[in-house]
PDB file of C-alpha atoms in Angstrom:
ATOM      1  CA  MET Y 506       7.267 -10.104   1.747  1.00  0.00           C
ATOM      2  CA  THR Y 507       5.365  -7.848   4.330  1.00  0.00           C
ATOM      3  CA  ARG Y 508       7.837  -5.633   5.883  1.00  0.00           C
ATOM      4  CA  ALA Y 509      10.897  -3.251   4.241  1.00  0.00           C
ATOM      5  CA  THR Y 510      14.492  -3.782   6.219  1.00  0.00           C
ATOM      6  CA  LEU Y 511      16.609  -0.606   7.262  1.00  0.00           C
ATOM      7  CA  ASP Y 512      18.833  -1.682   3.980  1.00  0.00           C
ATOM      8  CA  LYS Y 513      16.451  -0.677   2.062  1.00  0.00           C
ATOM      9  CA  GLN Y 514      15.992  -3.169  -0.527  1.00  0.00           C
ATOM     10  CA  PRO Y 515      14.617  -1.445  -3.672  1.00  0.00           C
ATOM     11  CA  HIS Y 516      11.679  -4.596  -4.186  1.00  0.00           C
ATOM     12  CA  GLU Y 517      11.766  -4.570  -0.473  1.00  0.00           C
ATOM     13  CA  VAL Y 518      10.421  -0.857  -0.444  1.00  0.00           C
ATOM     14  CA  ALA Y 519       8.256  -1.549  -3.231  1.00  0.00           C
ATOM     15  CA  SER Y 520       7.023  -4.509  -2.292  1.00  0.00           C
ATOM     16  CA  MET Y 521       5.743  -2.592   1.278  1.00  0.00           C
ATOM     17  CA  PHE Y 522       4.385   0.194  -0.505  1.00  0.00           C
ATOM     18  CA  ASP Y 523       2.121  -2.188  -2.646  1.00  0.00           C
ATOM     19  CA  ASP Y 524       0.471  -3.791   0.455  1.00  0.00           C
ATOM     20  CA  VAL Y 525      -0.971  -0.154   2.208  1.00  0.00           C
ATOM     21  CA  ALA Y 526      -1.352   1.122  -1.152  1.00  0.00           C
ATOM     22  CA  ALA Y 527      -5.549   0.729  -1.440  1.00  0.00           C
ATOM     23  CA  ASN Y 528      -5.379   2.614   2.193  1.00  0.00           C
ATOM     24  CA  TYR Y 529      -2.054   5.556   2.059  1.00  0.00           C
ATOM     25  CA  ASP Y 530      -3.758   8.275   1.839  1.00  0.00           C
ATOM     26  CA  LEU Y 531      -6.064   7.425   4.470  1.00  0.00           C
ATOM     27  CA  THR Y 532      -3.231   6.170   6.758  1.00  0.00           C
ATOM     28  CA  ASN Y 533      -1.486   8.839   6.687  1.00  0.00           C
ATOM     29  CA  ASP Y 534      -4.313  11.458   7.093  1.00  0.00           C
ATOM     30  CA  VAL Y 535      -4.925   9.836  10.767  1.00  0.00           C
ATOM     31  CA  LEU Y 536      -1.086   8.895  11.890  1.00  0.00           C
ATOM     32  CA  SER Y 537      -0.227  12.551  11.687  1.00  0.00           C
ATOM     33  CA  LEU Y 538      -3.676  14.050  13.637  1.00  0.00           C
ATOM     34  CA  GLY Y 539      -4.063  15.219  10.040  1.00  0.00           C
ATOM     35  CA  GLN Y 540      -0.712  17.846   9.387  1.00  0.00           C
ATOM     36  CA  ASP Y 541      -0.292  16.063   6.725  1.00  0.00           C
ATOM     37  CA  ARG Y 542      -2.641  18.405   4.544  1.00  0.00           C
ATOM     38  CA  ARG Y 543      -0.490  21.168   6.085  1.00  0.00           C
ATOM     39  CA  TRP Y 544       2.299  19.701   4.803  1.00  0.00           C
ATOM     40  CA  ARG Y 545       0.984  19.548   1.925  1.00  0.00           C
ATOM     41  CA  LYS Y 546       0.553  23.251   1.160  1.00  0.00           C
ATOM     42  CA  GLU Y 547       3.638  23.891   2.698  1.00  0.00           C
ATOM     43  CA  VAL Y 548       5.230  22.486  -0.206  1.00  0.00           C
ATOM     44  CA  ALA Y 549       3.477  23.271  -2.754  1.00  0.00           C
ATOM     45  CA  LYS Y 550       3.600  27.144  -1.410  1.00  0.00           C
ATOM     46  CA  ALA Y 551       7.942  26.268  -1.733  1.00  0.00           C
ATOM     47  CA  VAL Y 552       7.727  24.316  -5.079  1.00  0.00           C
ATOM     48  CA  ASP Y 553       5.183  27.573  -6.558  1.00  0.00           C
ATOM     49  CA  ALA Y 554       4.588  25.588  -9.701  1.00  0.00           C
ATOM     50  CA  ARG Y 555       3.689  28.199 -12.615  1.00  0.00           C
ATOM     51  CA  PRO Y 556       1.497  27.896 -15.623  1.00  0.00           C
ATOM     52  CA  ALA Y 557       2.935  25.166 -18.040  1.00  0.00           C
ATOM     53  CA  GLN Y 558       6.705  24.142 -16.010  1.00  0.00           C
ATOM     54  CA  LYS Y 559       7.165  21.149 -15.555  1.00  0.00           C
ATOM     55  CA  ILE Y 560       7.185  19.461 -12.602  1.00  0.00           C
ATOM     56  CA  LEU Y 561       8.752  15.961 -11.333  1.00  0.00           C
ATOM     57  CA  ASP Y 562       7.070  14.361  -8.744  1.00  0.00           C
ATOM     58  CA  LEU Y 563       9.234  11.972  -7.254  1.00  0.00           C
ATOM     59  CA  ALA Y 564       7.828   9.396  -5.088  1.00  0.00           C
ATOM     60  CA  ALA Y 565       4.484  10.607  -5.909  1.00  0.00           C
ATOM     61  CA  GLY Y 566       2.560   7.669  -4.014  1.00  0.00           C
ATOM     62  CA  THR Y 567      -1.514   8.169  -5.044  1.00  0.00           C
ATOM     63  CA  ALA Y 568      -0.024  11.862  -6.728  1.00  0.00           C
ATOM     64  CA  THR Y 569      -1.793  13.212  -4.256  1.00  0.00           C
ATOM     65  CA  SER Y 570       0.883  15.281  -3.217  1.00  0.00           C
ATOM     66  CA  SER Y 571       0.831  16.353  -7.358  1.00  0.00           C
ATOM     67  CA  GLN Y 572      -2.640  17.930  -7.024  1.00  0.00           C
ATOM     68  CA  PRO Y 573      -1.831  21.476  -5.618  1.00  0.00           C
ATOM     69  CA  PHE Y 574       0.909  21.639  -8.786  1.00  0.00           C
ATOM     70  CA  ALA Y 575      -1.017  20.808 -11.254  1.00  0.00           C
ATOM     71  CA  ARG Y 576      -4.254  22.671 -10.175  1.00  0.00           C
ATOM     72  CA  ALA Y 577      -1.614  25.710 -10.443  1.00  0.00           C
ATOM     73  CA  GLY Y 578      -1.671  24.748 -14.279  1.00  0.00           C
ATOM     74  CA  ALA Y 579       1.987  23.108 -14.634  1.00  0.00           C
ATOM     75  CA  TYR Y 580       2.569  19.932 -15.616  1.00  0.00           C
ATOM     76  CA  VAL Y 581       3.469  17.398 -13.273  1.00  0.00           C
ATOM     77  CA  VAL Y 582       4.431  14.066 -13.533  1.00  0.00           C
ATOM     78  CA  PRO Y 583       3.828  12.279 -10.221  1.00  0.00           C
ATOM     79  CA  CYS Y 584       6.919   9.331 -10.609  1.00  0.00           C
ATOM     80  CA  ASP Y 585       7.389   6.233  -8.476  1.00  0.00           C
ATOM     81  CA  PHE Y 586       8.425   2.831  -8.385  1.00  0.00           C
ATOM     82  CA  SER Y 587       5.425   1.063  -6.602  1.00  0.00           C
ATOM     83  CA  LEU Y 588       3.657   0.001  -8.789  1.00  0.00           C
ATOM     84  CA  GLY Y 589       0.658  -0.676  -6.567  1.00  0.00           C
ATOM     85  CA  MET Y 590       0.529   2.672  -5.417  1.00  0.00           C
ATOM     86  CA  LEU Y 591       0.693   3.924  -9.628  1.00  0.00           C
ATOM     87  CA  ARG Y 592      -2.466   1.792 -10.203  1.00  0.00           C
ATOM     88  CA  VAL Y 593      -4.713   3.704  -7.154  1.00  0.00           C
ATOM     89  CA  GLY Y 594      -3.434   6.867  -8.304  1.00  0.00           C
ATOM     90  CA  LYS Y 595      -4.442   6.540 -12.086  1.00  0.00           C
ATOM     91  CA  LYS Y 596      -7.527   5.345 -11.059  1.00  0.00           C
ATOM     92  CA  ASN Y 597      -8.412   8.385  -9.081  1.00  0.00           C
ATOM     93  CA  HIS Y 598      -6.465  10.320 -11.566  1.00  0.00           C
ATOM     94  CA  PRO Y 599      -6.473   8.850 -14.546  1.00  0.00           C
ATOM     95  CA  TRP Y 600      -5.504  12.190 -16.797  1.00  0.00           C
ATOM     96  CA  MET Y 601      -2.204  12.064 -14.730  1.00  0.00           C
ATOM     97  CA  PRO Y 602       1.223  11.062 -17.079  1.00  0.00           C
ATOM     98  CA  PHE Y 603       2.363   8.690 -13.799  1.00  0.00           C
ATOM     99  CA  THR Y 604       5.399   6.950 -14.793  1.00  0.00           C
ATOM    100  CA  ALA Y 605       7.520   4.133 -13.007  1.00  0.00           C
ATOM    101  CA  GLY Y 606      10.731   4.326 -11.928  1.00  0.00           C
ATOM    102  CA  ASP Y 607      13.073   4.302  -9.321  1.00  0.00           C
ATOM    103  CA  GLY Y 608      14.828   7.306  -7.705  1.00  0.00           C
ATOM    104  CA  THR Y 609      18.280   6.381  -8.001  1.00  0.00           C
ATOM    105  CA  LYS Y 610      17.885   5.774 -11.619  1.00  0.00           C
ATOM    106  CA  LEU Y 611      15.191   8.299 -12.612  1.00  0.00           C
ATOM    107  CA  PRO Y 612      14.157   7.166 -16.543  1.00  0.00           C
ATOM    108  CA  PHE Y 613      14.609  11.024 -17.850  1.00  0.00           C
ATOM    109  CA  ARG Y 614      16.290  13.093 -19.766  1.00  0.00           C
ATOM    110  CA  ASP Y 615      19.050  15.516 -18.360  1.00  0.00           C
ATOM    111  CA  ASP Y 616      18.077  19.146 -17.754  1.00  0.00           C
ATOM    112  CA  VAL Y 617      14.089  18.344 -18.015  1.00  0.00           C
ATOM    113  CA  PHE Y 618      12.252  20.198 -15.095  1.00  0.00           C
ATOM    114  CA  ASP Y 619      11.840  23.361 -13.891  1.00  0.00           C
ATOM    115  CA  ALA Y 620      11.278  22.072 -10.324  1.00  0.00           C
ATOM    116  CA  VAL Y 621      12.253  18.532  -8.273  1.00  0.00           C
ATOM    117  CA  THR Y 622       9.746  17.898  -5.175  1.00  0.00           C
ATOM    118  CA  ILE Y 623       9.406  14.767  -2.958  1.00  0.00           C
ATOM    119  CA  SER Y 624       7.687  14.246  -0.511  1.00  0.00           C
ATOM    120  CA  PHE Y 625       8.298  11.702   2.494  1.00  0.00           C
ATOM    121  CA  GLY Y 626      10.184   9.228   0.018  1.00  0.00           C
ATOM    122  CA  LEU Y 627      13.685   9.953   0.024  1.00  0.00           C
ATOM    123  CA  ARG Y 628      13.923   8.161   3.069  1.00  0.00           C
ATOM    124  CA  ASN Y 629      12.603   5.499   1.727  1.00  0.00           C
ATOM    125  CA  ILE Y 630      15.389   5.311  -1.472  1.00  0.00           C
ATOM    126  CA  GLN Y 631      18.390   3.362  -1.208  1.00  0.00           C
ATOM    127  CA  ASP Y 632      21.166   5.655  -2.207  1.00  0.00           C
ATOM    128  CA  THR Y 633      20.262   9.090  -0.629  1.00  0.00           C
ATOM    129  CA  ASP Y 634      23.248  10.843  -2.860  1.00  0.00           C
ATOM    130  CA  GLN Y 635      22.328   9.564  -6.059  1.00  0.00           C
ATOM    131  CA  ALA Y 636      18.769  10.071  -5.201  1.00  0.00           C
ATOM    132  CA  LEU Y 637      20.088  13.561  -4.976  1.00  0.00           C
ATOM    133  CA  ARG Y 638      22.816  13.714  -7.941  1.00  0.00           C
ATOM    134  CA  GLU Y 639      19.471  12.394 -10.118  1.00  0.00           C
ATOM    135  CA  LEU Y 640      17.045  15.143  -9.089  1.00  0.00           C
ATOM    136  CA  TYR Y 641      19.931  17.163  -9.954  1.00  0.00           C
ATOM    137  CA  ARG Y 642      20.470  16.065 -13.023  1.00  0.00           C
ATOM    138  CA  VAL Y 643      17.332  16.205 -14.832  1.00  0.00           C
ATOM    139  CA  THR Y 644      16.451  19.343 -13.169  1.00  0.00           C
ATOM    140  CA  LYS Y 645      17.083  22.759 -15.329  1.00  0.00           C
ATOM    141  CA  PRO Y 646      19.320  25.473 -14.614  1.00  0.00           C
ATOM    142  CA  GLY Y 647      18.085  27.682 -12.612  1.00  0.00           C
ATOM    143  CA  GLY Y 648      15.895  25.055 -11.424  1.00  0.00           C
ATOM    144  CA  ARG Y 649      14.768  24.010  -7.943  1.00  0.00           C
ATOM    145  CA  VAL Y 650      14.271  21.771  -5.937  1.00  0.00           C
ATOM    146  CA  VAL Y 651      12.159  21.285  -2.405  1.00  0.00           C
ATOM    147  CA  ILE Y 652      12.400  17.997  -0.309  1.00  0.00           C
ATOM    148  CA  SER Y 653       9.580  17.488   2.707  1.00  0.00           C
ATOM    149  CA  GLU Y 654      10.786  15.123   4.851  1.00  0.00           C
ATOM    150  CA  PHE Y 655      10.470  13.567   8.646  1.00  0.00           C
ATOM    151  CA  SER Y 656      13.312  14.904  10.688  1.00  0.00           C
ATOM    152  CA  HIS Y 657      15.025  15.663  14.121  1.00  0.00           C
ATOM    153  CA  ALA Y 658      12.557  17.589  16.482  1.00  0.00           C
ATOM    154  CA  THR Y 659      13.976  20.662  17.431  1.00  0.00           C
ATOM    155  CA  TRP Y 660      12.824  20.976  20.782  1.00  0.00           C
ATOM    156  CA  ALA Y 661      14.442  18.204  23.948  1.00  0.00           C
ATOM    157  CA  PRO Y 662      11.063  16.827  25.228  1.00  0.00           C
ATOM    158  CA  PHE Y 663       9.173  17.198  22.607  1.00  0.00           C
ATOM    159  CA  ARG Y 664      11.533  14.512  20.628  1.00  0.00           C
ATOM    160  CA  THR Y 665      11.616  12.420  23.019  1.00  0.00           C
ATOM    161  CA  VAL Y 666       7.110  12.545  23.384  1.00  0.00           C
ATOM    162  CA  TYR Y 667       7.419  12.288  20.049  1.00  0.00           C
ATOM    163  CA  GLU Y 668      10.426   9.447  19.429  1.00  0.00           C
ATOM    164  CA  GLU Y 669       7.618   7.837  22.173  1.00  0.00           C
ATOM    165  CA  TYR Y 670       4.902   8.059  19.838  1.00  0.00           C
ATOM    166  CA  LEU Y 671       6.315   6.966  16.408  1.00  0.00           C
ATOM    167  CA  MET Y 672       7.314   3.744  18.251  1.00  0.00           C
ATOM    168  CA  ARG Y 673       5.147   2.491  20.707  1.00  0.00           C
ATOM    169  CA  ALA Y 674       1.512   4.762  19.862  1.00  0.00           C
ATOM    170  CA  LEU Y 675       1.996   4.287  16.032  1.00  0.00           C
ATOM    171  CA  PRO Y 676       2.103   0.432  15.583  1.00  0.00           C
ATOM    172  CA  PRO Y 677      -1.269  -0.621  17.330  1.00  0.00           C
ATOM    173  CA  VAL Y 678      -2.888   3.239  15.867  1.00  0.00           C
ATOM    174  CA  ALA Y 679      -1.193   1.376  11.732  1.00  0.00           C
ATOM    175  CA  ARG Y 680      -3.080  -1.921  12.958  1.00  0.00           C
ATOM    176  CA  ALA Y 681      -6.486  -0.556  13.018  1.00  0.00           C
ATOM    177  CA  VAL Y 682      -5.982   1.554   9.960  1.00  0.00           C
ATOM    178  CA  SER Y 683      -3.692  -0.652   7.558  1.00  0.00           C
ATOM    179  CA  SER Y 684      -3.652  -3.012   5.307  1.00  0.00           C
ATOM    180  CA  ASN Y 685      -0.345  -3.493   6.186  1.00  0.00           C
ATOM    181  CA  PRO Y 686       1.113  -2.328   9.647  1.00  0.00           C
ATOM    182  CA  ASP Y 687       4.670  -4.220  10.131  1.00  0.00           C
ATOM    183  CA  ALA Y 688       5.115  -1.734   7.043  1.00  0.00           C
ATOM    184  CA  TYR Y 689       4.155   1.359   9.598  1.00  0.00           C
ATOM    185  CA  VAL Y 690       6.956   0.048  12.522  1.00  0.00           C
ATOM    186  CA  TYR Y 691       9.626   0.180   8.959  1.00  0.00           C
ATOM    187  CA  LEU Y 692       8.742   3.452   8.630  1.00  0.00           C
ATOM    188  CA  ALA Y 693       8.286   4.336  12.496  1.00  0.00           C
ATOM    189  CA  GLU Y 694      12.011   2.767  12.543  1.00  0.00           C
ATOM    190  CA  SER Y 695      13.266   4.809   9.310  1.00  0.00           C
ATOM    191  CA  ILE Y 696      11.906   8.289  10.362  1.00  0.00           C
ATOM    192  CA  ARG Y 697      14.251   7.745  13.558  1.00  0.00           C
ATOM    193  CA  SER Y 698      17.286   6.914  11.978  1.00  0.00           C
ATOM    194  CA  TRP Y 699      17.289   9.198   9.239  1.00  0.00           C
ATOM    195  CA  PRO Y 700      19.735  12.339   9.069  1.00  0.00           C
ATOM    196  CA  ASP Y 701      19.190  15.611  10.762  1.00  0.00           C
ATOM    197  CA  GLN Y 702      18.166  19.329   9.156  1.00  0.00           C
ATOM    198  CA  PRO Y 703      22.008  19.688   8.713  1.00  0.00           C
ATOM    199  CA  THR Y 704      23.172  17.008   7.775  1.00  0.00           C
ATOM    200  CA  LEU Y 705      20.633  16.834   4.537  1.00  0.00           C
ATOM    201  CA  ALA Y 706      21.256  20.632   4.110  1.00  0.00           C
ATOM    202  CA  GLY Y 707      24.687  18.902   3.204  1.00  0.00           C
ATOM    203  CA  MET Y 708      24.258  16.120   1.708  1.00  0.00           C
ATOM    204  CA  LEU Y 709      22.158  18.595  -0.777  1.00  0.00           C
ATOM    205  CA  GLN Y 710      25.253  20.352  -1.509  1.00  0.00           C
ATOM    206  CA  LYS Y 711      27.753  17.775  -2.036  1.00  0.00           C
ATOM    207  CA  ALA Y 712      25.160  17.057  -4.584  1.00  0.00           C
ATOM    208  CA  GLY Y 713      25.575  19.934  -6.400  1.00  0.00           C
ATOM    209  CA  TRP Y 714      22.590  21.648  -5.340  1.00  0.00           C
ATOM    210  CA  SER Y 715      23.536  25.996  -4.445  1.00  0.00           C
ATOM    211  CA  LYS Y 716      21.275  28.313  -2.331  1.00  0.00           C
ATOM    212  CA  VAL Y 717      20.600  25.555  -0.073  1.00  0.00           C
ATOM    213  CA  ALA Y 718      17.645  25.485   2.903  1.00  0.00           C
ATOM    214  CA  TRP Y 719      15.584  24.152   5.309  1.00  0.00           C
ATOM    215  CA  ARG Y 720      12.723  25.404   7.658  1.00  0.00           C
ATOM    216  CA  ASN Y 721      11.697  23.622  10.029  1.00  0.00           C
ATOM    217  CA  LEU Y 722       7.383  22.388  10.222  1.00  0.00           C
ATOM    218  CA  SER Y 723       5.636  21.068  13.559  1.00  0.00           C
ATOM    219  CA  GLY Y 724       8.523  21.868  14.905  1.00  0.00           C
ATOM    220  CA  GLY Y 725      11.236  19.784  12.828  1.00  0.00           C
ATOM    221  CA  ILE Y 726       8.866  17.238  12.884  1.00  0.00           C
ATOM    222  CA  VAL Y 727       9.035  17.809   9.278  1.00  0.00           C
ATOM    223  CA  ALA Y 728      11.551  19.698   7.402  1.00  0.00           C
ATOM    224  CA  LEU Y 729      11.195  21.167   3.839  1.00  0.00           C
ATOM    225  CA  HIS Y 730      14.771  21.817   2.294  1.00  0.00           C
ATOM    226  CA  ARG Y 731      14.877  24.044  -0.654  1.00  0.00           C
ATOM    227  CA  GLY Y 732      17.973  24.325  -3.250  1.00  0.00           C
ATOM    228  CA  PHE Y 733      18.452  25.087  -6.375  1.00  0.00           C
ATOM    229  CA  LYS Y 734      20.700  24.313  -9.802  1.00  0.00           C
ATOM    230  CA  PRO Y 735      23.157  26.383 -10.994  1.00  0.00           C
TER     231      PRO Y 735
END
């Protein structure tokens, strides 16, 4: 098993991420031309973690995305269903409470977290609607969700160039820097098939989140969605 399919069978996706775990952060930095660092900063601002708050970072991988919340003094739980990612993360950050978990059935009680966040992982969960309901379930009333995900460029000419990059340039670049380049072909295809910004906002509202809004980054290549639990 080297590449997941777009029906997103959990064991296939987990296996794919296990394969790329060792060089995952470096590969992302190269493929995004360094933009992933800026995106992480914007996520940290949107989450606005405070000392003693409990933060769930779902699809945290190696917990690179979790570090800004920890530095802010929050208690952050990095959760992922790829054991390979968790092992690499635990080696790099042994003090963090890494937790294995499926986004459609989270291993946490109701109303636990002040904020829940997922960066570039919602797209890889088999049942998006169920994942949004689970994030809602484990969030305290008054708590918030922040989702950072690849989306659709808002300017048509740029969207065409971007999609060409995804399907033509990304695979050869991935072959040069990744331990499993086929995984990045799946990732490119999953980005193209992902719902646009208004559609995802509607899915959040359907799951129960209120005051849902989004903000585009990098011309809509990435979108930050936020909502609150009443």
